[in-house]
Coordinates of C-alpha atoms in Angstrom, one line a residue:
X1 CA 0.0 0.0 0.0
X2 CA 2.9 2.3 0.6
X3 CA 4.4 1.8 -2.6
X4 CA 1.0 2.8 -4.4
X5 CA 0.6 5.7 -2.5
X6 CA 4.4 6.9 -2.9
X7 CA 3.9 6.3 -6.6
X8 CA 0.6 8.6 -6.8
X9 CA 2.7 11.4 -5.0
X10 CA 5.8 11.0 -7.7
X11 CA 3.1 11.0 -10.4
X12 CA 1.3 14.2 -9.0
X13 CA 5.1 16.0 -8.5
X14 CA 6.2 15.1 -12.0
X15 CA 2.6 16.7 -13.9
X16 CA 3.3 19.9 -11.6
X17 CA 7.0 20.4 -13.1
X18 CA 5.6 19.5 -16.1
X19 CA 2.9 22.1 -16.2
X20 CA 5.4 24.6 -14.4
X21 CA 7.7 23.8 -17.4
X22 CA 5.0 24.5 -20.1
X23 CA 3.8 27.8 -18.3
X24 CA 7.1 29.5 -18.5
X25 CA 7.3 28.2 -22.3
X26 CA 3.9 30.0 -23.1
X27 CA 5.2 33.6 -21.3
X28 CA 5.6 36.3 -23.7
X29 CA 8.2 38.2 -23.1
X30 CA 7.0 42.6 -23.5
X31 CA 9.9 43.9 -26.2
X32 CA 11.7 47.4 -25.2
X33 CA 10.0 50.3 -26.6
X34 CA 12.3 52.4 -28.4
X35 CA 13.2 55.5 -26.7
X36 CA 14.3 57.5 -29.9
X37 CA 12.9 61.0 -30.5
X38 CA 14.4 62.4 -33.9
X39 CA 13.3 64.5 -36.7
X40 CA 15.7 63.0 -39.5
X41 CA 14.4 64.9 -42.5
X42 CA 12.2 68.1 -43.0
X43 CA 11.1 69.5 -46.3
X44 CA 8.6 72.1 -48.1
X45 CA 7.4 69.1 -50.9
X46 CA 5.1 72.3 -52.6
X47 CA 8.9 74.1 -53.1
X48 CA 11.0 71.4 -54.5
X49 CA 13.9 72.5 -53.0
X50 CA 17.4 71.1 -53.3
X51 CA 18.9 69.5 -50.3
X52 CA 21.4 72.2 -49.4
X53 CA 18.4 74.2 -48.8
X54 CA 17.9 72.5 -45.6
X55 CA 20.3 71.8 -42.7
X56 CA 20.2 70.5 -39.5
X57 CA 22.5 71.6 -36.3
X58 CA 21.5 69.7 -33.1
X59 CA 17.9 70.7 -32.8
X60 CA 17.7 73.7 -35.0
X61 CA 16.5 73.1 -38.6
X62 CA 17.0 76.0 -40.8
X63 CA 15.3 76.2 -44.4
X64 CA 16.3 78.4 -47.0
X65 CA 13.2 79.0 -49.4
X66 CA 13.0 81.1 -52.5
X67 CA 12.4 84.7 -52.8
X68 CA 8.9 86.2 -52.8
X69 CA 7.7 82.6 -50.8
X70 CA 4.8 83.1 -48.7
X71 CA 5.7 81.6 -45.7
X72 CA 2.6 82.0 -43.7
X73 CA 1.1 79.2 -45.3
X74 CA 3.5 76.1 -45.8
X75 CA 2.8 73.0 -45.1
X76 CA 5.9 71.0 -44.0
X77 CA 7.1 67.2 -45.1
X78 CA 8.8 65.7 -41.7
X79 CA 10.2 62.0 -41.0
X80 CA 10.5 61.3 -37.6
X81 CA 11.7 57.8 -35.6
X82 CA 9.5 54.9 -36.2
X83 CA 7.1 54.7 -33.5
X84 CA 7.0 58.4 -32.3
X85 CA 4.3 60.9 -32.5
X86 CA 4.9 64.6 -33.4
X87 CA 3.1 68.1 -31.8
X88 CA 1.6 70.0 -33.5
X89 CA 0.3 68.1 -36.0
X90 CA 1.3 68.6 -39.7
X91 CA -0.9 70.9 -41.4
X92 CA -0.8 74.6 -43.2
X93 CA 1.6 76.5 -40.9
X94 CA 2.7 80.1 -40.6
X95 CA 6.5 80.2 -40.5
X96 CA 7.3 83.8 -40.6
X97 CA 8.5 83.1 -36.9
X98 CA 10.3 80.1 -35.4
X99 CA 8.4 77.4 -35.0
X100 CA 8.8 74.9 -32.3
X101 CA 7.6 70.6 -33.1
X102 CA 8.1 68.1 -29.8
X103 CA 8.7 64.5 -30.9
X104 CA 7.5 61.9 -28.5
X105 CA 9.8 59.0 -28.5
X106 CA 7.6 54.9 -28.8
X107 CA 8.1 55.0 -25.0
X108 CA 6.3 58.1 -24.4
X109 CA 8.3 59.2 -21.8
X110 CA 11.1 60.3 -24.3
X111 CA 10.8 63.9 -25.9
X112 CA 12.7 66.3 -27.8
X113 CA 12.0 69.8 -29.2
X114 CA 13.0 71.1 -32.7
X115 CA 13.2 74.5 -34.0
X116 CA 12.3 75.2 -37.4
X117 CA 13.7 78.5 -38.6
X118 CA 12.7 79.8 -42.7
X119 CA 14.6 82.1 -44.4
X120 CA 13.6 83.6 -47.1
X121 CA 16.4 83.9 -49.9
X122 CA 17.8 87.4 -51.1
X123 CA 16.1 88.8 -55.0
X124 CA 18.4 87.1 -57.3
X125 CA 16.5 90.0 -59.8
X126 CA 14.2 92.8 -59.8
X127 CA 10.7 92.7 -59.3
X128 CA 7.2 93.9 -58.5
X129 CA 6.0 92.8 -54.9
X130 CA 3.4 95.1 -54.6
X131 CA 1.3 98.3 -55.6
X132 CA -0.8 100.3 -53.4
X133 CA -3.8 102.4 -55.0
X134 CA -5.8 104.3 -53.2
X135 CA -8.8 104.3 -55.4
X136 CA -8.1 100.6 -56.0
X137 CA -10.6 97.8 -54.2
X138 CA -8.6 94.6 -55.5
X139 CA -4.9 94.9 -57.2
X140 CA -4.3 91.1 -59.3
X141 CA -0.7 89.6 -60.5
X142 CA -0.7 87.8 -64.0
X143 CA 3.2 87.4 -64.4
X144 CA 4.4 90.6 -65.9
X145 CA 0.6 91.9 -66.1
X146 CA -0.6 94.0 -63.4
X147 CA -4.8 94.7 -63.0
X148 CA -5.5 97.5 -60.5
X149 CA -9.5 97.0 -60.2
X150 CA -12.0 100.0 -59.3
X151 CA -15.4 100.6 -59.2
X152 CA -17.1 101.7 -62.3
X153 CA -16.9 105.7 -62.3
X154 CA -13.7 105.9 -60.7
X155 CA -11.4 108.9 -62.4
X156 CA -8.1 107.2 -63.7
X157 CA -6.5 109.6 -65.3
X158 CA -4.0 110.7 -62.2
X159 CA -3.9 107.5 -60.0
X160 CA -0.5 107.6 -58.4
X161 CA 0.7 104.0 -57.3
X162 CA 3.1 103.2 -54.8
X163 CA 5.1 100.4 -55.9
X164 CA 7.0 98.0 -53.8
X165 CA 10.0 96.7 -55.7
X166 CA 12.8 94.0 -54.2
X167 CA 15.7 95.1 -52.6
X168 CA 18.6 96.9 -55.1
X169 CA 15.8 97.1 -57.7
X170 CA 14.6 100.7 -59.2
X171 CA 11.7 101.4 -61.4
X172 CA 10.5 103.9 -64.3
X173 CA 8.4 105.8 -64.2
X174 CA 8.5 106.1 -60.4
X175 CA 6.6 104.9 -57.8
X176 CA 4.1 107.5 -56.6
X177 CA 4.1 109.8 -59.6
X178 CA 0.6 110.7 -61.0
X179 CA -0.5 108.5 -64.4
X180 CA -3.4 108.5 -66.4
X181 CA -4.9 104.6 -67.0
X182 CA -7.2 106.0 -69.2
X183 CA -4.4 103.4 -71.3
X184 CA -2.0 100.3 -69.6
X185 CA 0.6 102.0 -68.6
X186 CA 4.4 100.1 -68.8
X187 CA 6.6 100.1 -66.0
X188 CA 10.4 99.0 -66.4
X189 CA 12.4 97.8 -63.1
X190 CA 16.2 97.6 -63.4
X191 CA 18.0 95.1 -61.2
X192 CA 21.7 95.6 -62.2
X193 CA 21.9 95.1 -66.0
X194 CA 18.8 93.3 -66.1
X195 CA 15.4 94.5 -66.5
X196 CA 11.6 93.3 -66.9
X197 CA 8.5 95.1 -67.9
X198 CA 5.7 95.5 -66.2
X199 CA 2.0 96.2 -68.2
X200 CA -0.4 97.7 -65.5
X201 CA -3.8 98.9 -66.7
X202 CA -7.1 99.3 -64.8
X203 CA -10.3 97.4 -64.9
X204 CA -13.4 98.7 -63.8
X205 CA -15.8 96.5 -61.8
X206 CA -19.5 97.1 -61.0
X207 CA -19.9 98.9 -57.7
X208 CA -23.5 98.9 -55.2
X209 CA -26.3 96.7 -56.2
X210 CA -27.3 95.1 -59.2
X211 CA -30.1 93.3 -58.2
X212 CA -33.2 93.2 -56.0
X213 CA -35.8 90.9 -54.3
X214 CA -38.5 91.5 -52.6
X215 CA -38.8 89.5 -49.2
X216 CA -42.4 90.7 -47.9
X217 CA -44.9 93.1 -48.8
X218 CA -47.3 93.6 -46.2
X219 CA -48.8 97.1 -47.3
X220 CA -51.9 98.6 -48.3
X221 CA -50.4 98.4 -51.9
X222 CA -50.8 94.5 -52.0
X223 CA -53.8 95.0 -49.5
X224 CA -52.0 92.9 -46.7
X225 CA -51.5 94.9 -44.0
X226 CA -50.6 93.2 -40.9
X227 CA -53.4 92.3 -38.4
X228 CA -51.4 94.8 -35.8
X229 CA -51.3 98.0 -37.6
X230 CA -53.8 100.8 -36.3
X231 CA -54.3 104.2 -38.0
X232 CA -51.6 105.8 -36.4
X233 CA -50.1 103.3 -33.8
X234 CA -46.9 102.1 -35.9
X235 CA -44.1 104.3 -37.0
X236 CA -41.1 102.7 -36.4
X237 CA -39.0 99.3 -37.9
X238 CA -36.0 98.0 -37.2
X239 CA -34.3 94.5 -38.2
X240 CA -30.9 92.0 -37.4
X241 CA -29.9 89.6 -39.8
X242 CA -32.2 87.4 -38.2
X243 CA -35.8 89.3 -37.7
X244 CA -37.8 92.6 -38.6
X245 CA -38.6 94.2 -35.6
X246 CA -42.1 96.7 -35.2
X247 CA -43.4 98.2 -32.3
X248 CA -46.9 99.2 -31.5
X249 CA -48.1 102.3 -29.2
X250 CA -51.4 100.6 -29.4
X251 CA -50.5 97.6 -27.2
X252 CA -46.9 98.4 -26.4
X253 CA -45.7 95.1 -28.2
X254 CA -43.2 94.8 -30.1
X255 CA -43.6 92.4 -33.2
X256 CA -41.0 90.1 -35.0
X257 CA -40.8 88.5 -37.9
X258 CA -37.9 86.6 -39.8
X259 CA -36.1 87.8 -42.5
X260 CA -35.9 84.4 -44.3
X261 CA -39.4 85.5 -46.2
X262 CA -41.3 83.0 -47.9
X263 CA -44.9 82.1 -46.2
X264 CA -44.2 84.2 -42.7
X265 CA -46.7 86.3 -41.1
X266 CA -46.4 88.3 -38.0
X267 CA -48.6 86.3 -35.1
X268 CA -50.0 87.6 -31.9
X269 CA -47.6 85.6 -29.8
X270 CA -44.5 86.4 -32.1
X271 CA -43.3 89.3 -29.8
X272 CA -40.1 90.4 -27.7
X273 CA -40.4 90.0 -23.9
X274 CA -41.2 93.6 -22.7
X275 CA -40.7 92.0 -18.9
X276 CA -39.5 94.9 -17.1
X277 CA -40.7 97.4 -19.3
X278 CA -42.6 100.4 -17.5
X279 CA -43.4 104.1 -17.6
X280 CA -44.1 106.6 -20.6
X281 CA -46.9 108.0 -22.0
X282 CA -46.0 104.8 -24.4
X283 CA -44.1 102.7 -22.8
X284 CA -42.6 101.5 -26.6
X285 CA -42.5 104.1 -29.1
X286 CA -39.1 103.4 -31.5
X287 CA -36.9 100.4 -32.3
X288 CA -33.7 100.1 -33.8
X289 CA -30.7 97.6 -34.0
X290 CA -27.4 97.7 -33.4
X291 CA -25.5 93.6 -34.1
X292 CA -28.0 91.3 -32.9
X293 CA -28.9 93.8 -30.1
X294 CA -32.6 95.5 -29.7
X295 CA -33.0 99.1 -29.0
X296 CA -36.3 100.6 -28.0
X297 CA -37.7 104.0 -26.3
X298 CA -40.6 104.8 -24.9
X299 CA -42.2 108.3 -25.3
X300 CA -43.2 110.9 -22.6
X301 CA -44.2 114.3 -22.7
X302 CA -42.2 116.9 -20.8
X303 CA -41.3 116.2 -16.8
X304 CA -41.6 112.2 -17.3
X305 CA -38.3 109.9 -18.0
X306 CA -36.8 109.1 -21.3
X307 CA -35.8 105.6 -21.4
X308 CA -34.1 103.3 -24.3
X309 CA -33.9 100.1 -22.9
X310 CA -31.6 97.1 -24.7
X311 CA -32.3 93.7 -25.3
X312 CA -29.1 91.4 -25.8
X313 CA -30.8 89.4 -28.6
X314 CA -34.2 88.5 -30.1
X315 CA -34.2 85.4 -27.1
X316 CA -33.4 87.8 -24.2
X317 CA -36.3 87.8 -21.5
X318 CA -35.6 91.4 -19.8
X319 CA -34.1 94.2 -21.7
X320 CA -31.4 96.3 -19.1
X321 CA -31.8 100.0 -19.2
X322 CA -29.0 101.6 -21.7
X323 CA -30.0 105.4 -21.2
X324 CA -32.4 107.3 -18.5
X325 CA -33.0 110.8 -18.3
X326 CA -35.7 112.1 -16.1
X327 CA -37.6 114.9 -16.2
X328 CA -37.6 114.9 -19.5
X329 CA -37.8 118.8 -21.2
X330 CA -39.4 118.0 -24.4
X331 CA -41.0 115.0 -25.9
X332 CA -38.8 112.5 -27.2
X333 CA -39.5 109.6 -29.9
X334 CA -36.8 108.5 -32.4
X335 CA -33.3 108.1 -31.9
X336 CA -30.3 106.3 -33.4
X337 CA -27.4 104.4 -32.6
X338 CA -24.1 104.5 -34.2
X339 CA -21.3 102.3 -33.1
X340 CA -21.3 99.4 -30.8
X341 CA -23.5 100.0 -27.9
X342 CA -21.8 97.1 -26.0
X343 CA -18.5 98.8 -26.6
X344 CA -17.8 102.1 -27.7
X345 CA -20.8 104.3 -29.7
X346 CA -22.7 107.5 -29.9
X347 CA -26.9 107.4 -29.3
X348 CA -28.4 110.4 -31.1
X349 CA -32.1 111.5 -30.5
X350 CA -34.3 115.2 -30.6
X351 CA -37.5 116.5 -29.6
X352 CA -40.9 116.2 -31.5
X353 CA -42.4 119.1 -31.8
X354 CA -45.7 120.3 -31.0
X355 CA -48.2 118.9 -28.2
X356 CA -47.0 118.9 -24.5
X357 CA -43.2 120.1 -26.3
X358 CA -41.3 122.7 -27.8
X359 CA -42.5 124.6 -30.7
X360 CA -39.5 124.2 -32.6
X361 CA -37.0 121.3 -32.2
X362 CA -33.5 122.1 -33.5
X363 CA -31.6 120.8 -30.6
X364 CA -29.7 116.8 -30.8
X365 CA -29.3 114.7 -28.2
X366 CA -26.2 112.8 -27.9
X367 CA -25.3 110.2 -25.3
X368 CA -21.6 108.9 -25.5
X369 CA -21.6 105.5 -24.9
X370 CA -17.7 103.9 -23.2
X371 CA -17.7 100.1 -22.5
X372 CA -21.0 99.6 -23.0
X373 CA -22.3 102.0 -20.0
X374 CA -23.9 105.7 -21.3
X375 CA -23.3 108.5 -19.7
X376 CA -25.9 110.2 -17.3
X377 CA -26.2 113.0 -19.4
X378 CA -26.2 114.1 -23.3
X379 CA -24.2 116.6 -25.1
X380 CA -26.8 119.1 -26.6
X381 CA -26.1 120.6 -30.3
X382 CA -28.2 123.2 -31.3
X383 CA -28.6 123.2 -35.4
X384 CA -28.2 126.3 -37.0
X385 CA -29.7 127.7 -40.4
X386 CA -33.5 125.6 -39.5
X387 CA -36.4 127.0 -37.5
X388 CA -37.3 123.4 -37.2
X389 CA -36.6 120.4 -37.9
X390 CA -40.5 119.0 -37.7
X391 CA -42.1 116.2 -37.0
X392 CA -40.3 112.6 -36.7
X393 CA -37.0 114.1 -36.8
X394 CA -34.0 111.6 -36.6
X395 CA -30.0 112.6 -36.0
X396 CA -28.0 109.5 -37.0
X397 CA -23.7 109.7 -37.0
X398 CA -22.2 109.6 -40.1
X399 CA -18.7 107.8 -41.0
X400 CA -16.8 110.9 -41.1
X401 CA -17.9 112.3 -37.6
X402 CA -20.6 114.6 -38.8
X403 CA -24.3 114.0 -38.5
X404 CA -27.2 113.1 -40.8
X405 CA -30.5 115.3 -39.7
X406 CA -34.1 114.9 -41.1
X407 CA -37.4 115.4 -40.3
X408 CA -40.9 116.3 -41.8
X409 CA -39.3 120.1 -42.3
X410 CA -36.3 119.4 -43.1
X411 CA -34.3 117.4 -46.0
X412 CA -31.4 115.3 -45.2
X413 CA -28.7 117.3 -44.0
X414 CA -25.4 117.2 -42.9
X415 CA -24.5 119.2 -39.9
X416 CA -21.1 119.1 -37.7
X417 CA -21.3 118.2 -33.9
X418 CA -20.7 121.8 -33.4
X419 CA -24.2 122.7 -35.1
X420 CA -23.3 123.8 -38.5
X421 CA -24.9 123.1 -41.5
X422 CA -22.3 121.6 -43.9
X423 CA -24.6 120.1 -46.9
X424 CA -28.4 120.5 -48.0
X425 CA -30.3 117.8 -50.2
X426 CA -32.7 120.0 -52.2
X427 CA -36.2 120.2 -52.1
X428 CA -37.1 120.0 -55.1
X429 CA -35.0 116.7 -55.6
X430 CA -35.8 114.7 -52.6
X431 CA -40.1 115.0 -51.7
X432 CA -41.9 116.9 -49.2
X433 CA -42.0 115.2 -45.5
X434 CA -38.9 112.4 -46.5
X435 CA -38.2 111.0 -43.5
X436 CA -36.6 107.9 -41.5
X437 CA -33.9 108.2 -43.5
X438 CA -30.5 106.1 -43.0
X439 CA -27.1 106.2 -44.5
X440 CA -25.0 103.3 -45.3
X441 CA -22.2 101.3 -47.7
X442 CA -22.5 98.9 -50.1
X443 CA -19.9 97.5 -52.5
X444 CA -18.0 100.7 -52.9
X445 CA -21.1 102.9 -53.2
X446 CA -22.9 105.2 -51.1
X447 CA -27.1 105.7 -50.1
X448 CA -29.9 107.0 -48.4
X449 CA -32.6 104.7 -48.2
X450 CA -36.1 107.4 -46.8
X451 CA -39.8 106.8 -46.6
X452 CA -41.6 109.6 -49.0
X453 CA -44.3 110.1 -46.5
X454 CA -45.9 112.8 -49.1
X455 CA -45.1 113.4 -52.9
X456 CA -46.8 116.2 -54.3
X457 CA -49.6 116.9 -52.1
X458 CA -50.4 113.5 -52.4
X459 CA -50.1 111.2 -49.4
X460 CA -48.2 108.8 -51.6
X461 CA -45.9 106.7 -49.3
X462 CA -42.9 105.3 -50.9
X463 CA -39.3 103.6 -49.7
X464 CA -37.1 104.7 -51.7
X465 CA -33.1 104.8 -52.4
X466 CA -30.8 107.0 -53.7
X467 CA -27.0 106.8 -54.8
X468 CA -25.4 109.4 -53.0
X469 CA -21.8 108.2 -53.9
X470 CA -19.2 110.7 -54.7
X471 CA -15.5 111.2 -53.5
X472 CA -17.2 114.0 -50.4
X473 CA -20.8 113.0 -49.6
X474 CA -20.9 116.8 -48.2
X475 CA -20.4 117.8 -52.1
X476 CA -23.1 115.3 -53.6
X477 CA -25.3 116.5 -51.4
X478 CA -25.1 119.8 -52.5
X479 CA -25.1 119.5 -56.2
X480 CA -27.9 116.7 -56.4
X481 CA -30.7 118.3 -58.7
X482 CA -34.6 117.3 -59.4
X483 CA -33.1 115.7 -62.6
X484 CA -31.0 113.6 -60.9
X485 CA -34.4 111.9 -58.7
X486 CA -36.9 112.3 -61.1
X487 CA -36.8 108.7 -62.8
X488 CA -35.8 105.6 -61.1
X489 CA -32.8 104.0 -62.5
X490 CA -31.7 107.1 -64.7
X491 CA -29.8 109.2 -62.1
X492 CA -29.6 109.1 -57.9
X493 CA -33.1 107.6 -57.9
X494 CA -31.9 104.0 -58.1
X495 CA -35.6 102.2 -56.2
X496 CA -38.8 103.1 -55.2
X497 CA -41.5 101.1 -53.6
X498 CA -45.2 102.3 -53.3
X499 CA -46.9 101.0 -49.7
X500 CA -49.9 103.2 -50.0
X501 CA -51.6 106.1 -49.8
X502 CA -53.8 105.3 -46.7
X503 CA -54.6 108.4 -45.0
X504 CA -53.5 109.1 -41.0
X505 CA -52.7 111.8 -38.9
X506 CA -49.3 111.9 -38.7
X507 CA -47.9 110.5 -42.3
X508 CA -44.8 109.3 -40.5
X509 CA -42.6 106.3 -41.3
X510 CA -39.2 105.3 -40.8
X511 CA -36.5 102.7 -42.5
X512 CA -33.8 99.9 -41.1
X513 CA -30.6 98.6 -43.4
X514 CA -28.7 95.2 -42.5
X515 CA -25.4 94.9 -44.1
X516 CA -24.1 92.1 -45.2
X517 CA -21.1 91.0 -47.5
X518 CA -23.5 89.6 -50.7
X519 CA -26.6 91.5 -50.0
X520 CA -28.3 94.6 -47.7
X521 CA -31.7 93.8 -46.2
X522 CA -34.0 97.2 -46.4
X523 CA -37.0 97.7 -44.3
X524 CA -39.2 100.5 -44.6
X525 CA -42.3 101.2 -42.9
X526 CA -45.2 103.5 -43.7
X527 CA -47.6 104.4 -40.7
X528 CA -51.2 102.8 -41.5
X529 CA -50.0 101.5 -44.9
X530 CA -47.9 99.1 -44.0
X531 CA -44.1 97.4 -44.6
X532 CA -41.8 96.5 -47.2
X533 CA -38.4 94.2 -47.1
X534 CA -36.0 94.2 -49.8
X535 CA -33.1 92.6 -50.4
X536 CA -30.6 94.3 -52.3
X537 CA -27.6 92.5 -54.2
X538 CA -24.6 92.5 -56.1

């Protein structure tokens, strides 16, 4: 029995060194990750350049590309050491600094940082890098031809380009002398005993709008009025990129729509929050924008408070108060923002006339606005050379620091912040009671887009817009004649849009512009007959 049990104990012992045996043969042994962090080539493959172009000391890589290379956007070829990763990532780079890459060795614990430094190689001959025209709005290169671009109606004969030549290079005739392009002009550079000509001419482009669409008609003209409008309750419009924007005295809401078009209609619901919204004879009165911010004012006769009050957006819930002025001295209604109100801008507004105000309003309002925050009080300008400016009168800032006044008795005009009258439109070329008018830019060309509130004698309410470019808007103000407006498309008259001729009390109205690179969005609105969006286009 002892024997059979001392054989079952051998047996056991011999499968367990077996088995021990056979686990050891099935361990893997976990290879030595390689601990190597190298760049070992680097390249511009876009430059073809020859290998002594490149070279390599320690960590600092230094590349020697052609002349006239734009090295703010190269896009590197780099080998690195099998198994490690490279930071940044390859891509489009700008090298016109040193740039730094950090190879992480296999073991990624290894790393090493390379600095890539581009030079760009001296002119090996003369050449134009560059012209510089004023007038210009594009200068092209095609080889030896150069195509300065400007807008149709540009004078040509003196242009005076400053040309940028490569080092030790001269040109003729020189850079910044007067020439006319009425014809290409040729321009020789000298580079040592070499020289190439240049042929620069000019090429007119179309400037402004070409085209236009309308987005919605809701006037007495296509007898859609919205359900909102009362005889005399809407005289204001404003719009983002996003939504038209009209308030109503009659309910003190303030409708939106968006400017997509198509089957929209304003709805009862479709309304900014006016949550927080108190006071004023009415408590909304005007609108404007200013970016994807909301602007509105109440109105109150003299001794209540002035308020504009800003929304952030179309989604915000409370509008924050951006200018109070108690005890008010006249009866404000429409005012205007130019800049950014949540930076630095300029909020312009004056007096209507009349009822429970002064007889005569020729003073504007301005607020300065620093950081967002408005000062407590405005800077007063009293307008010289008017008695009045009338009913629905509206001061907006212009470009070149001066301001933009109109009203039902008086045509646009330019006045300086000090109060003097710089530039009349003239009444016989712009209608009787034009007002709600706003300036603005367009691909190189200038306008005033108005609501005729009254043509004639007849209440015949009409957006229009006219082409006020010139090289001084002070100047084309002054010599635009009835000729010029009489027709549309044949002079400054360059659209017109009847909304109606509805009677109401007041025959006010006002307009709204949206900027945009491809297009401007124009809304005009005439009180009791209606609104109008257009889309003008390149």
């Amino acid at each position: 029995m002892k024997k059979v049990f001392n054989y079952f104990v051998n047996l056991l012992l011999a499968m367990a060194l077996i088995g021990g045996f056979t686990a050891c043969d099935d361990k893997e042994e976990t290879p030595d990750l390689s601990s190597e962090a190298m760049i070992s080539s680097f390249d511009f493959a876009s430059l073809d350049l020859p290998e002594s172009a490149v070279s390599m000391d320690g960590n600092v890589i230094t590349v020697t590309v052609p002349f006239g290379t734009d090295i703010t956007k190269l896009t590197p070829s780099i080998s690195i050491s099998e198994g490690a990763v490279i930071n940044p990532k390859i891509g489009e780079m700008d090298f016109s600094s040193d740039v730094s890459f950090i190879v992480t060795a296999e073991d990624g614990q290894t790393k090493a940082t390379y600095t890539v430094k581009v030079i760009v190689a001296a002119p090996t001959d003369g050449s134009i890098t560059e012209i510089l025209v004023s007038e210009a709005n594009e200068v092209t290169f095609d080889g030896n031809t150069i195509i300065i671009k400007v807008y149709e109606g540009t004078d040509v004969t003196a242009l005076a380009p400053e040309i940028v030549l490569t080092d030790g290079s001269t040109v003729s005739p020189a850079s910044g002398v007067a020439q006319d392009f009425t014809n290409a002009i040729e321009y020789t550079v000298s580079f040592g005993d070499e020289t190439k000509v240049y042929t620069v001419k000019v090429e007119f482009v179309p400037y402004g709008f070409s085209t236009t669409s309308e987005v919605y008609n809701f006037s007495a003209a296509t007898a859609s009025i919205p359900f909102f409008f009362t005889a005399d309750g809407e005289r204001s419009i404003a719009a983002t990129k996003d939504f038209i924007f009209v308030p109503s005295k009659a309910n003190s809401k303030i409708y939106k729509i968006s400017t997509a078009g198509g089957a929209a209609e304003f709805t009862e619901n479709d309304t900014l929050s006016t949550t927080g919204v108190t006071g004023g004879v009415w408590k909304i009165a005007h609108v404007r924008t200013n970016g994807e911010a909301i602007l509105a004012s109440n109105m109150n006769w003299t001794g209540g408070e002035y308020k504009i009050y800003k929304w952030d957006d179309a989604n915000d819930l409370e509008p924050s108060v951006l200018v109070s002025l108690p005890n008010v001295e006249a009866r404000f209604e429409n005012f205007e923002v130019f800049g950014d109100v949540n930076g630095d801008a300029m909020v312009y507004a004056m007096e209507f006339p009349g009822f429970n105000s002064v007889p005569n309003n020729i003073t504007v309002y301005m607020w300065t606005i620093t950081g967002g925050v408005a000062s407590a009080q405005p800077e007063k300008v009293t307008l010289a050379d008017i008695a009045k400016a009338g009913n629905y009168a509206n001061a907006c800032g212009l470009p070149d620091g001066n301001i933009l006044v109109n009203g039902a008795d008086i045509t646009p005009t330019i006045y300086s912040t000090t109060g003097e009258q710089l530039a009349v439109m003239a009444t016989d070329a712009i209608g009787k009671r034009t007002v709600g008018t706003t300036y603005f830019e367009f691909n190189g060309a200038k306008y005033l887009a108005t609501m005729l509130c009254e043509d004639g004698g007849e209440k015949n309410q009409k957006l229009q817009i006219f082409d006020v470019t010139g090289a001084s808007l002070i100047e084309t103000f002054k010599t635009i004649t009835a000729a010029d407006t009489q027709v549309v498309g044949e002079g400054r008259l360059v659209y017109e849009l009847l909304l109606g001729n509805e009677l109401n009390g007041n025959v006010s109205g006002a307009t709204t512009i949206v900027v945009e690179e491809d297009k401007v969005i124009v809304a005009g609105l005439a009180t009791a007959n209606g609104l109008a969006v257009v889309e003008l286009m390149k």
